[in-house]
Coordinates of C-alpha atoms in Angstrom, one line a residue:
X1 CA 35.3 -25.3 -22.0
X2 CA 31.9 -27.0 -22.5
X3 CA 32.1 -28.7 -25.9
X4 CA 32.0 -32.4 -24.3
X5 CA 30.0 -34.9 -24.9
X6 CA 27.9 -36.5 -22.4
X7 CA 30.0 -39.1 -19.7
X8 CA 27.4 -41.3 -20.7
X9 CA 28.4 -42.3 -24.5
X10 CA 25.9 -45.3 -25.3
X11 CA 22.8 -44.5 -26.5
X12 CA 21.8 -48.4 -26.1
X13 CA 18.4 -48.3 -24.5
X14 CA 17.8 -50.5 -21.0
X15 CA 14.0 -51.6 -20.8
X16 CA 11.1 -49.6 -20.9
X17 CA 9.9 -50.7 -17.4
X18 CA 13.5 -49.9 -15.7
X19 CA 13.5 -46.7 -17.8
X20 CA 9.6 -46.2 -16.4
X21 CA 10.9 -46.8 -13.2
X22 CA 13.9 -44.4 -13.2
X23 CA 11.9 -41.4 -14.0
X24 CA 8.9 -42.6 -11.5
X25 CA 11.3 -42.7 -8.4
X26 CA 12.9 -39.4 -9.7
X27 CA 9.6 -37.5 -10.1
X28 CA 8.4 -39.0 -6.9
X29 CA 11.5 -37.5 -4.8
X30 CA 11.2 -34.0 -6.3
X31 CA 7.7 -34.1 -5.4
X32 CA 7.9 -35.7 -1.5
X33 CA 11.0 -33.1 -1.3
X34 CA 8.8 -29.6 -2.5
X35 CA 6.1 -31.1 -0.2
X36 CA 8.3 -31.1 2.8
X37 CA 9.4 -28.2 2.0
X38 CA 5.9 -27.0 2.1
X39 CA 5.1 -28.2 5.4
X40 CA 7.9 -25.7 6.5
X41 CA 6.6 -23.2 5.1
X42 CA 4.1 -22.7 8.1
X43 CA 6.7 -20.6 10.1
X44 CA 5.4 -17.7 7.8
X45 CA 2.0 -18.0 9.1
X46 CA 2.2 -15.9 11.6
X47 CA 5.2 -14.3 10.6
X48 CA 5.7 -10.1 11.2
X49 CA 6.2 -8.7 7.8
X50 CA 8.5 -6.3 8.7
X51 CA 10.8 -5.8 5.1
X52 CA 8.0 -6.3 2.7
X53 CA 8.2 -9.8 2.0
X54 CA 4.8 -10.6 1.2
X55 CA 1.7 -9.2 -0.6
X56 CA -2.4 -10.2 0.2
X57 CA -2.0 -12.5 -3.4
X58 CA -4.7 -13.3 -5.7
X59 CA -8.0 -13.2 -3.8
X60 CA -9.4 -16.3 -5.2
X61 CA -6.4 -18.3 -4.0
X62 CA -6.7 -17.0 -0.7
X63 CA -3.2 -16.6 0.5
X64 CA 0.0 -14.3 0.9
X65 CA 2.3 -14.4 -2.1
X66 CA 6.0 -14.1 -1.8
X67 CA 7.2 -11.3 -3.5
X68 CA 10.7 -10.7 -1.9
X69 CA 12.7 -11.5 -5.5
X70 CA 13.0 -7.8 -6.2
X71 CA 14.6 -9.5 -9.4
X72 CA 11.6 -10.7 -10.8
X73 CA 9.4 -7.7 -9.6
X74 CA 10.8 -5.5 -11.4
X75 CA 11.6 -7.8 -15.0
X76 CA 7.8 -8.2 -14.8
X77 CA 6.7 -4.4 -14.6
X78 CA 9.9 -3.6 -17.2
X79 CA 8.0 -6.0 -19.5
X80 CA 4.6 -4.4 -18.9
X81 CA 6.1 -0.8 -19.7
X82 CA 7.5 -2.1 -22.6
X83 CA 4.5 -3.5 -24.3
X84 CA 2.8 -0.1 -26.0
X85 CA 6.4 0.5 -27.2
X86 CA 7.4 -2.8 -28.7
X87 CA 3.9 -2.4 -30.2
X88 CA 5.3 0.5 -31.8
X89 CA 8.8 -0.5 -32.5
X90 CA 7.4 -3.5 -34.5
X91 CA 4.8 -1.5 -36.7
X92 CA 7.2 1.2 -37.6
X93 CA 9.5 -1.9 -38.6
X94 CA 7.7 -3.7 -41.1
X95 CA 6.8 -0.1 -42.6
X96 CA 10.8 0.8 -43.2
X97 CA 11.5 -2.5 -44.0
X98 CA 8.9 -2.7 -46.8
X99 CA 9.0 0.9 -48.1
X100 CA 13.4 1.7 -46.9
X101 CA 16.6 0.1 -46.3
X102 CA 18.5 -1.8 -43.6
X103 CA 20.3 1.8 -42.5
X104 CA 16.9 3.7 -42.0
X105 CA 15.7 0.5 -40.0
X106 CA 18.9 0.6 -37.6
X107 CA 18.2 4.5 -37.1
X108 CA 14.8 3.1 -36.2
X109 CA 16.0 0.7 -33.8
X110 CA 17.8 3.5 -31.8
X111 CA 15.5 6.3 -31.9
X112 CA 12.6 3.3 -30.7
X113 CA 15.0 2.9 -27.7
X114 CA 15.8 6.8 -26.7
X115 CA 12.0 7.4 -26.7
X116 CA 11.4 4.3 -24.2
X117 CA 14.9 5.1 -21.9
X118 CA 13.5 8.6 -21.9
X119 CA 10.2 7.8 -20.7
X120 CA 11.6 5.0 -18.7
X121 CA 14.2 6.4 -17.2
X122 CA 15.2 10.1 -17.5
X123 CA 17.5 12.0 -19.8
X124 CA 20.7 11.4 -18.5
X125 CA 20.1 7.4 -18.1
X126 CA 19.2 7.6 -21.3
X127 CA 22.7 9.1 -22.2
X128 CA 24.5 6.4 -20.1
X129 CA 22.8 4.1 -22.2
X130 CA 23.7 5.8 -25.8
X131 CA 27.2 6.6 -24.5
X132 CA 28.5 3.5 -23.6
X133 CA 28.8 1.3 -26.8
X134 CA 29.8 4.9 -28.6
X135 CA 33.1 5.0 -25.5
X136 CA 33.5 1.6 -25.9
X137 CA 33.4 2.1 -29.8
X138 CA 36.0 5.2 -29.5
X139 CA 38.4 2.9 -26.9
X140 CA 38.1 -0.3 -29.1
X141 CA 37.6 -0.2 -32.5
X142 CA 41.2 0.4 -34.4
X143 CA 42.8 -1.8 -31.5
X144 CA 44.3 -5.8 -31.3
X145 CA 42.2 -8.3 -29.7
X146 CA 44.1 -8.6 -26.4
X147 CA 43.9 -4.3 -25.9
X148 CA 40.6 -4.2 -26.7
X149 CA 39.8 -7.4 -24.5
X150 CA 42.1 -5.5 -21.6
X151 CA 39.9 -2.5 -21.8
X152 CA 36.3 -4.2 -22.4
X153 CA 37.4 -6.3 -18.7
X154 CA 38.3 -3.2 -17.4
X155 CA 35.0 -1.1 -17.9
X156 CA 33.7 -4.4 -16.4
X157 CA 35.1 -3.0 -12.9
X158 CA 34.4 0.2 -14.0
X159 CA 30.5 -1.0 -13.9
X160 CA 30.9 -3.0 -10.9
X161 CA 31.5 0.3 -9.2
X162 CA 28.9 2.1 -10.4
X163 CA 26.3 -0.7 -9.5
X164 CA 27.1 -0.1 -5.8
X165 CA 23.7 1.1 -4.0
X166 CA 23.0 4.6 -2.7
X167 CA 26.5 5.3 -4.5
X168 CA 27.8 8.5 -6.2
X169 CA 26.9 7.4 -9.3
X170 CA 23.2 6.4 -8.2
X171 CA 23.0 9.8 -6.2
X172 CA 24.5 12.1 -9.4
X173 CA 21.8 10.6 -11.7
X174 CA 19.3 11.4 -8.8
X175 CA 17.2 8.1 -9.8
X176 CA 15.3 5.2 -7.7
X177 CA 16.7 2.3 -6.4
X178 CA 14.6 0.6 -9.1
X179 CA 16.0 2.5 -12.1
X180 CA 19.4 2.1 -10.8
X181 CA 19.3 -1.7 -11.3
X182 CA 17.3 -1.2 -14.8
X183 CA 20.3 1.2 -15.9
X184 CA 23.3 -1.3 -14.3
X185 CA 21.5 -4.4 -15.7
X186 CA 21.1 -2.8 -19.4
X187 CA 24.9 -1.5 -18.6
X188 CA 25.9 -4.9 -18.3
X189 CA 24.0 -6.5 -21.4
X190 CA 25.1 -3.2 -23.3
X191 CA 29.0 -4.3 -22.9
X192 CA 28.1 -8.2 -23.9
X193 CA 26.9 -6.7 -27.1
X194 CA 29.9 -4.2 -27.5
X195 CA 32.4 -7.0 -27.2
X196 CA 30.7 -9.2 -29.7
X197 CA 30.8 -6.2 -32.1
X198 CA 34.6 -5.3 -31.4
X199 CA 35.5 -9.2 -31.6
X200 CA 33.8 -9.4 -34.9
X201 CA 35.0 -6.2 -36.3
X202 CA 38.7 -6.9 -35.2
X203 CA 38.4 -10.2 -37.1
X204 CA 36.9 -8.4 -39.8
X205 CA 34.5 -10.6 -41.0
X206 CA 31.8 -8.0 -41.1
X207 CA 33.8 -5.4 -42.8
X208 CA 30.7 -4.2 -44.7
X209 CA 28.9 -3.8 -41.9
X210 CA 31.2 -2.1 -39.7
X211 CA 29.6 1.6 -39.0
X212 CA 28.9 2.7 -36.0
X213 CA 24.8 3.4 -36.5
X214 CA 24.5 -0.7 -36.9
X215 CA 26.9 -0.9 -33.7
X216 CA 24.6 1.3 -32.0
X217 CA 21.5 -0.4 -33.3
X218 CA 22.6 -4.1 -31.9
X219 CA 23.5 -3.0 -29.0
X220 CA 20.5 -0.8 -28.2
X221 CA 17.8 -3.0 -30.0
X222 CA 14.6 -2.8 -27.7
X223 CA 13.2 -6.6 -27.7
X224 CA 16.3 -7.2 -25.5
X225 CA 17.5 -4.4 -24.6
X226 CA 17.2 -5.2 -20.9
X227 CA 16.5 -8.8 -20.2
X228 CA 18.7 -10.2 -22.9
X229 CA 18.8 -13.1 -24.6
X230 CA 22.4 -12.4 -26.0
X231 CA 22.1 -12.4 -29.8
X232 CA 25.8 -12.0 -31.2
X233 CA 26.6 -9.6 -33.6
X234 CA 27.1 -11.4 -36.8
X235 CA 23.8 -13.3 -35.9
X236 CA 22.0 -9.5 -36.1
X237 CA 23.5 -8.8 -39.1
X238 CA 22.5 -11.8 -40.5
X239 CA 19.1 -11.4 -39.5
X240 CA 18.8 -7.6 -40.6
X241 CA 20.6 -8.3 -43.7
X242 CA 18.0 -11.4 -44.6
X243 CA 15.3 -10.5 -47.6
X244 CA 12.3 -9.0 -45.8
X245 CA 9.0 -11.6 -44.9
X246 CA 5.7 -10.3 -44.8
X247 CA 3.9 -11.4 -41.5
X248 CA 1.7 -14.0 -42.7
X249 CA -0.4 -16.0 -40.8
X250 CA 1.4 -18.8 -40.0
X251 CA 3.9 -16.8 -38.7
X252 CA 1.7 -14.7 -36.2
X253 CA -0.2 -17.4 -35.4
X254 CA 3.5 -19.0 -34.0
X255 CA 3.9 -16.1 -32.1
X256 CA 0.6 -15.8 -30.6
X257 CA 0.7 -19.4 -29.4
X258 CA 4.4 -19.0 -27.9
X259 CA 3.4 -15.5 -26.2
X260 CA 0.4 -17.6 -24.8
X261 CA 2.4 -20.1 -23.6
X262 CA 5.3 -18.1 -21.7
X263 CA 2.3 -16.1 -20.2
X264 CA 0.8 -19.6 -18.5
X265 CA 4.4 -20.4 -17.3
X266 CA 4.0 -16.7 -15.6
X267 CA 0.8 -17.2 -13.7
X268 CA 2.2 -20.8 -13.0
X269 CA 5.2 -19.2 -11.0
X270 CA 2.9 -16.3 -9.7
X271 CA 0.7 -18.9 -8.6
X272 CA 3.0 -21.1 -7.1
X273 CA 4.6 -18.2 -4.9
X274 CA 1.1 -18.2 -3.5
X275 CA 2.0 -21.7 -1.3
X276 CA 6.0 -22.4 -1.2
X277 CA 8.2 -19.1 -0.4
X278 CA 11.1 -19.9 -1.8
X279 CA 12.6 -16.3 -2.2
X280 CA 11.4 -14.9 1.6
X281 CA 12.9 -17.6 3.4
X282 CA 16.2 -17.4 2.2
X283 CA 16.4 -14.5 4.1
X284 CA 16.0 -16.5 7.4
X285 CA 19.4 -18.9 7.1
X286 CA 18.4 -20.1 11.1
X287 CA 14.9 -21.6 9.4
X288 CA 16.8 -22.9 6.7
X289 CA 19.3 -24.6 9.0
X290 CA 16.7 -26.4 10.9
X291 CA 15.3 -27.8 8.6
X292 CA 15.1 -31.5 7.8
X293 CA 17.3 -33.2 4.8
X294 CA 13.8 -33.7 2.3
X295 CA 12.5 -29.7 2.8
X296 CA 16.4 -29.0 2.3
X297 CA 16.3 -30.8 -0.9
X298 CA 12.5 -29.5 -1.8
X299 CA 13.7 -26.0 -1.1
X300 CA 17.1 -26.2 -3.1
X301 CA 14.6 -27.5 -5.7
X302 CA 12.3 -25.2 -6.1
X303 CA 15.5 -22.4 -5.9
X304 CA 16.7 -24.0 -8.9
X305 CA 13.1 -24.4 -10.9
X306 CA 12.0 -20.8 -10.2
X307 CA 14.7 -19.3 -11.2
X308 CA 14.5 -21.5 -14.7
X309 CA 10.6 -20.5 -14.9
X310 CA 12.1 -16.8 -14.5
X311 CA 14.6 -17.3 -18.0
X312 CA 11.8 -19.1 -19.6
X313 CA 9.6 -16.2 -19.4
X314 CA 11.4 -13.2 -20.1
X315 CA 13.8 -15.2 -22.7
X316 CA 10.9 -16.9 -24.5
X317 CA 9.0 -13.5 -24.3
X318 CA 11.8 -11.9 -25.7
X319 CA 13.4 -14.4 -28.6
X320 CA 9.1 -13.8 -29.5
X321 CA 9.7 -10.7 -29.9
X322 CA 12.4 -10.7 -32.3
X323 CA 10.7 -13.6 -34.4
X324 CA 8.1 -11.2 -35.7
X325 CA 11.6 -8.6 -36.4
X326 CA 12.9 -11.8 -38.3
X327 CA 15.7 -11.6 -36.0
X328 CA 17.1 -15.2 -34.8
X329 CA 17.6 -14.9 -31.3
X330 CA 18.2 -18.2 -28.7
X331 CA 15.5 -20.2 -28.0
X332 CA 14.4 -21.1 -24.2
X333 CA 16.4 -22.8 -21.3
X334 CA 15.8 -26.6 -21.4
X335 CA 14.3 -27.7 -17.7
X336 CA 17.3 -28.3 -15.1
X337 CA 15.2 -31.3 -13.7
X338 CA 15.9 -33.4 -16.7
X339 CA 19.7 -32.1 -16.9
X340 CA 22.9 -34.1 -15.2
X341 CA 25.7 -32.4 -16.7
X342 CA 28.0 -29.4 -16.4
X343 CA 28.6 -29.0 -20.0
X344 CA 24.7 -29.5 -20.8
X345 CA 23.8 -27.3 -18.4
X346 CA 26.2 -24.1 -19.3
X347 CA 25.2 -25.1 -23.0
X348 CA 21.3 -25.1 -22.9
X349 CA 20.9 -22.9 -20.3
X350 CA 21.6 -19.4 -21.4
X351 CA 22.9 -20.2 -24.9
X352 CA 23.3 -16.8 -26.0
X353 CA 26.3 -16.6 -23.2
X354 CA 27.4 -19.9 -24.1
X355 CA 28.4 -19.1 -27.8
X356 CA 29.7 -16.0 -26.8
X357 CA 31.9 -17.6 -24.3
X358 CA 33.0 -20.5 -27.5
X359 CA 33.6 -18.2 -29.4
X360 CA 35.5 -15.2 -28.4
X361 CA 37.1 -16.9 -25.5
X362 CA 37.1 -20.2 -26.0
X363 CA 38.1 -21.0 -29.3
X364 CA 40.8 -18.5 -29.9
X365 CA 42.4 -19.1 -26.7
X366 CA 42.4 -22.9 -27.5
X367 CA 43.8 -22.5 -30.8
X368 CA 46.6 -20.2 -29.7
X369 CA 47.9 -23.1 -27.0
X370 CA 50.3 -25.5 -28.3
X371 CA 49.8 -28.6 -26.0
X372 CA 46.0 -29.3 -26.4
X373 CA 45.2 -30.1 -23.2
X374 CA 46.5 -27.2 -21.5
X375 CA 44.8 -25.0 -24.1
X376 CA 41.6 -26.8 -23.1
X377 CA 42.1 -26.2 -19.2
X378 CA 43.3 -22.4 -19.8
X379 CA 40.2 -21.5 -22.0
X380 CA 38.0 -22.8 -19.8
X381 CA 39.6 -21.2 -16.8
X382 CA 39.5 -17.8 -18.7
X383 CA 35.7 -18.5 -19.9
X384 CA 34.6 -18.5 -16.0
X385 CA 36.4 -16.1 -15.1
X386 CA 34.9 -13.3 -17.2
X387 CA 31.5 -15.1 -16.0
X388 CA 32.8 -14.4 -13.1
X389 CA 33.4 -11.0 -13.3
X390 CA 30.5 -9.9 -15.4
X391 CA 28.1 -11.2 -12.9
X392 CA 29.7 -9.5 -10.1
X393 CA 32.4 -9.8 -8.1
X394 CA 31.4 -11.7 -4.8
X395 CA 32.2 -14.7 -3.0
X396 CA 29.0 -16.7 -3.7
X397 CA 30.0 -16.2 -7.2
X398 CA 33.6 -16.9 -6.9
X399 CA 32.3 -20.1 -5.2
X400 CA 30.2 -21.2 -8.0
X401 CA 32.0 -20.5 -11.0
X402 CA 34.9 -22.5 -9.2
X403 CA 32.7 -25.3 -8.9
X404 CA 32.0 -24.8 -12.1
X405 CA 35.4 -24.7 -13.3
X406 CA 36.3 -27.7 -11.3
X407 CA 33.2 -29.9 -12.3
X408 CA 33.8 -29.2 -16.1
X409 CA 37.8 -30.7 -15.3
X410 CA 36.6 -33.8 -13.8
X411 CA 34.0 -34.1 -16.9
X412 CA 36.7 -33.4 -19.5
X413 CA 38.8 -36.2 -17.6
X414 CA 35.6 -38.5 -17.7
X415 CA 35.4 -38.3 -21.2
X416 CA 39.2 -38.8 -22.2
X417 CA 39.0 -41.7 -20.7
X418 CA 35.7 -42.4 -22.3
X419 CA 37.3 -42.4 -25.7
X420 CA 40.4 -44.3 -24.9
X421 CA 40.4 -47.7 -26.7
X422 CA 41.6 -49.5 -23.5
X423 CA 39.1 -48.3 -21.5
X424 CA 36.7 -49.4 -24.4
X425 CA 38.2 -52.7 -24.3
X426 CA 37.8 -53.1 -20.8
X427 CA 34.2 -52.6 -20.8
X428 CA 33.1 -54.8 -23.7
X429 CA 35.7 -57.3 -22.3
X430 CA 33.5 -57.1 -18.4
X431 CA 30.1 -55.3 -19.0
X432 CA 26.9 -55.2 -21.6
X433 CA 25.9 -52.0 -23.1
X434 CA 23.2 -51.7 -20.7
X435 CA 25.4 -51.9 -18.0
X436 CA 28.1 -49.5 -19.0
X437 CA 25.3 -47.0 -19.1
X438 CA 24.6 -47.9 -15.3
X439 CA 28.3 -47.4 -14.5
X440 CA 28.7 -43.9 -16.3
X441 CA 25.3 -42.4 -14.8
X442 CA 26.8 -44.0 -11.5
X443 CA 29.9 -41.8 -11.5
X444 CA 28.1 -38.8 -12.9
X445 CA 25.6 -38.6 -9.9
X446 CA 28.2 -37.5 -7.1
X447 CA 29.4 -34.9 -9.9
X448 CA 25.4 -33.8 -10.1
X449 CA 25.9 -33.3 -6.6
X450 CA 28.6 -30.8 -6.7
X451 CA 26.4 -29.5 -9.8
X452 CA 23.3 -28.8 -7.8
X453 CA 25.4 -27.5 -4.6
X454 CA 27.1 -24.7 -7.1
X455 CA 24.2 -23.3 -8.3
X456 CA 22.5 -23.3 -4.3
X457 CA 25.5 -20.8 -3.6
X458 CA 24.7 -18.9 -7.2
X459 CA 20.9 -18.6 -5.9
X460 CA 20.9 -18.5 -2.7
X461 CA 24.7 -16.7 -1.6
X462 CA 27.0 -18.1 0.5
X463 CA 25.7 -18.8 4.0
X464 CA 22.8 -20.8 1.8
X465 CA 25.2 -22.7 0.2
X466 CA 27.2 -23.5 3.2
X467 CA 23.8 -24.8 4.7
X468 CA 23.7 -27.3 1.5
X469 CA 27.4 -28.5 2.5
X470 CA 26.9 -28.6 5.9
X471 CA 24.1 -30.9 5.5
X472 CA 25.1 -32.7 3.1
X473 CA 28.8 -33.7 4.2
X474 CA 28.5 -33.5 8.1
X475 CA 25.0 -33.1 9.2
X476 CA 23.7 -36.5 7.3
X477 CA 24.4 -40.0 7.9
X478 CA 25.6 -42.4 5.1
X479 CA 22.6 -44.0 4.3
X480 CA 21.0 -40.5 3.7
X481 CA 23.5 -39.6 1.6
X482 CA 23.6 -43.2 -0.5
X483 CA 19.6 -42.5 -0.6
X484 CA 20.4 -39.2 -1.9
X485 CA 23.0 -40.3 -4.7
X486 CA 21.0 -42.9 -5.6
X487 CA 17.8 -40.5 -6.6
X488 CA 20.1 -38.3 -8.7
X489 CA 21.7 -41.7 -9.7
X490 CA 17.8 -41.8 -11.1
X491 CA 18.1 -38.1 -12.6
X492 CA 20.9 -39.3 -14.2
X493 CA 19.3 -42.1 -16.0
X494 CA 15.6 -40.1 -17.1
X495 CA 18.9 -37.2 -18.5
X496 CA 20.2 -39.7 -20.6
X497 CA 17.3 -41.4 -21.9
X498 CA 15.4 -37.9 -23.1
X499 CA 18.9 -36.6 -24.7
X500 CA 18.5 -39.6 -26.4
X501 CA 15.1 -39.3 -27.2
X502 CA 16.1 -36.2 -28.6
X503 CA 18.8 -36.6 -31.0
X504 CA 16.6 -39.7 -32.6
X505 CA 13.6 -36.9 -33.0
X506 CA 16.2 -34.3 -34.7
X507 CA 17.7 -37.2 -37.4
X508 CA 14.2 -38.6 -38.5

């Protein structure tokens, strides 16, 4: 699905002062673009608050904030219930893993959860929670990969239904519109970590380690209980099983600094919702539509770096979290305005969901295809559609992930060819290194086009998205659209050269 390399295979470096100039013209477009979009902001200025759109903000910054993400609104005040708990849950810890065993810390790990589903969100939401993986456990756990698989996909649909607003389930539970999403959302992550434990146990390389009570533990541990990130199964029990480190102060002192920094990247975002609405006026396609091609850009931007600062903070917080349980969790997103790629996007993105889609989708299916290729195309079709499904079953989904689907396909074809001696030969035989470089981030920039335009319909839903198209393919002229291909033409280039930068950091 995602395992390619980069379309752009030389690392051989093009001057400093081009390479200066790449990322000057780059950073200069996403900042002209978020200004323009900025100027448009104005038509909220006077604008009738009718749906709760908008608090007063920070008075020292004098200004309206947007607070129409109901996402983010309600991550943050999760996180700031959760903080005298996972106080708790991590004290208790070190004392049962100093004084007890790995069982008593996994009955710790689920009673630390009841008591915070309890208080967070009744009795019987708390039972949802603890029934779930035991069902799911009942269902799957003496069955062959592609029953169990069957049944996981079809409790998918089965929590698809009951996400459905104001619905029976919502109205039997007699709970808030706001503890309905917490309860779908842990739902959701709940059956991520139920399949990882099923896959592994079916393949029974964690025969030892196959009860129930570490089951429950995994699936219910409270650091990411709601907001992810995905730690697999045989990660946990790697972690849990590891000898136990005292916190020392190197260690806390890590944490400290990284719970610092995710909290600046917080009041960044807060702060920045202060002057550019990005989440309000997506609500208001006719203001979007008017606008001009650079506040299109700025505002598909901004859509894509807010909802990175968003992962950054709750997944850094998080992955903190389990770093003082000595549990290795993923690290953060890398920034999207420095990626180019498809494959490097789904890989560094959430890269908890990209291991589990390599290896309980991916890989098998791959191996079990005789003709390679095939096996390639029909693991990676299968990968997006269960991303498909699990994040809900609309048409602004179906849109991306078929983007997706399609851009990974045209990057798989890119590199075959890549690799092929002839088409080696014809570029040593015609172009220098440096040039071949220039050719490759060429063809990827239309490809970061359809990259870009994918995620506006994940982000902003379809009418957004077909605003993006719209502009893009009829509205503008051709020498818009060559000015626009030739700035991600830059992206490409500034993408390249810090991957590079990077893989000569890791081998020193």
């Amino acid at each position: 699905m995602m395992k390619n390399n980069s379309l752009v295979t030389t690392h051989t470096h093009i001057s400093y002062y081009e390479s200066c100039f790449y990322f000057l013209v780059w950073s200069c477009a996403i900042i002209y673009s978020v200004y323009q979009f900025y100027l448009a902001n104005n038509y909220f200025d006077d604008y009738y608050d009718a749906y709760g759109d908008f608090d007063s903000g920070w008075i020292w910054v004098g200004k309206k904030r947007d607070i129409s993400d109901q996402e983010w609104l309600v991550w943050l005040t999760l996180v700031n219930r959760l903080i005298p708990y996972i106080f708790i849950h991590h004290f208790i810890s070190q004392i049962i893993k100093v004084h007890s065993n790995n069982m008593i810390l996994c009955y710790w790990y689920i009673v630390s959860s009841i008591i915070f589903l309890y208080h967070c969100l009744g009795t019987l939401s708390m039972l949802c929670a603890i029934l779930q993986p035991s069902f799911l456990h009942i269902l799957t756990h003496i069955c062959s990969k592609n029953t169990a698989w069957t049944i996981h996909i079809l409790y998918l649909f089965v929590i698809h239904i009951l996400k459905t607003p104001n619905g029976t389930f919502q109205s039997w539970l007699g709970i808030t519109d706001e503890k309905h999403y917490i309860l779908t959302l842990l739902m959701c992550w709940i059956h991520l970590r139920s399949i990882s434990h099923n896959m592994d146990s079916i393949d029974d390389q964690f025969s030892n380690s196959n009860n129930f009570i570490q089951k429950l533990a995994y699936c219910l541990y409270l650091p990411t209980l709601f907001l992810g990130p995905l730690i697999l199964y045989h990660e946990f029990v790697e972690s849990i099983n590891q000898p136990h480190e005292y916190w020392n102060y190197q260690r806390l002192l890590t944490f400290i600094l990284n719970l610092v920094r995710y909290m600046f990247w917080l009041y960044v975002t807060e702060l920045l919702l202060h002057f550019i609405y990005i989440n309000a006026i997506q609500y208001h396609s006719q203001v979007v539509q008017n606008l001009n091609s650079w506040a299109l850009y700025g505002l598909g931007y901004c859509m894509g770096q807010f909802f990175f600062n968003k992962y950054v903070v709750i997944y850094g917080t998080c992955s903190s979290l389990c770093y003082l349980d000595n549990i290795k969790a993923p690290s953060q997103p890398k920034c999207i305005a420095r990626i180019h790629l498809y494959s490097d996007m789904w890989k560094h993105f959430d890269r908890g969901l990209y291991k589990f889609l390599i290896r309980y989708i991916y890989v098998p299916i791959q191996k079990s295809q005789k003709y390679r290729y095939f096996g390639k195309l029909f693991a990676s079709f299968t990968c997006f559609t269960f991303v498909f499904i699990w994040h809900g079953i609309q048409m602004n989904i179906f849109i991306w992930t078929l983007l997706n689907f399609i851009g990974i396909i045209i990057e798989n074809i890119g590199v075959s060819i890549g690799k092929s001696k002839q088409y080696h030969k014809i570029l040593n035989m015609y172009l220098s290194s440096r040039n071949t470089k220039r050719l490759h981030c060429m063809l990827a920039s239309p490809l970061l086009a359809i990259s870009a335009i994918s995620n506006f319909y994940f982000l902003g839903g379809r009418e957004i998205g077909n605003i993006f198209i719209q502009n893009i393919l009829y509205d503008g002229s051709w020498k818009s659209l060559s000015i626009l291909l030739f700035f991600l033409y830059c992206c490409c280039h500034v993408s390249v050269d810090v991957k590079s930068w990077e893989l000569r950091h890791i081998r020193r």
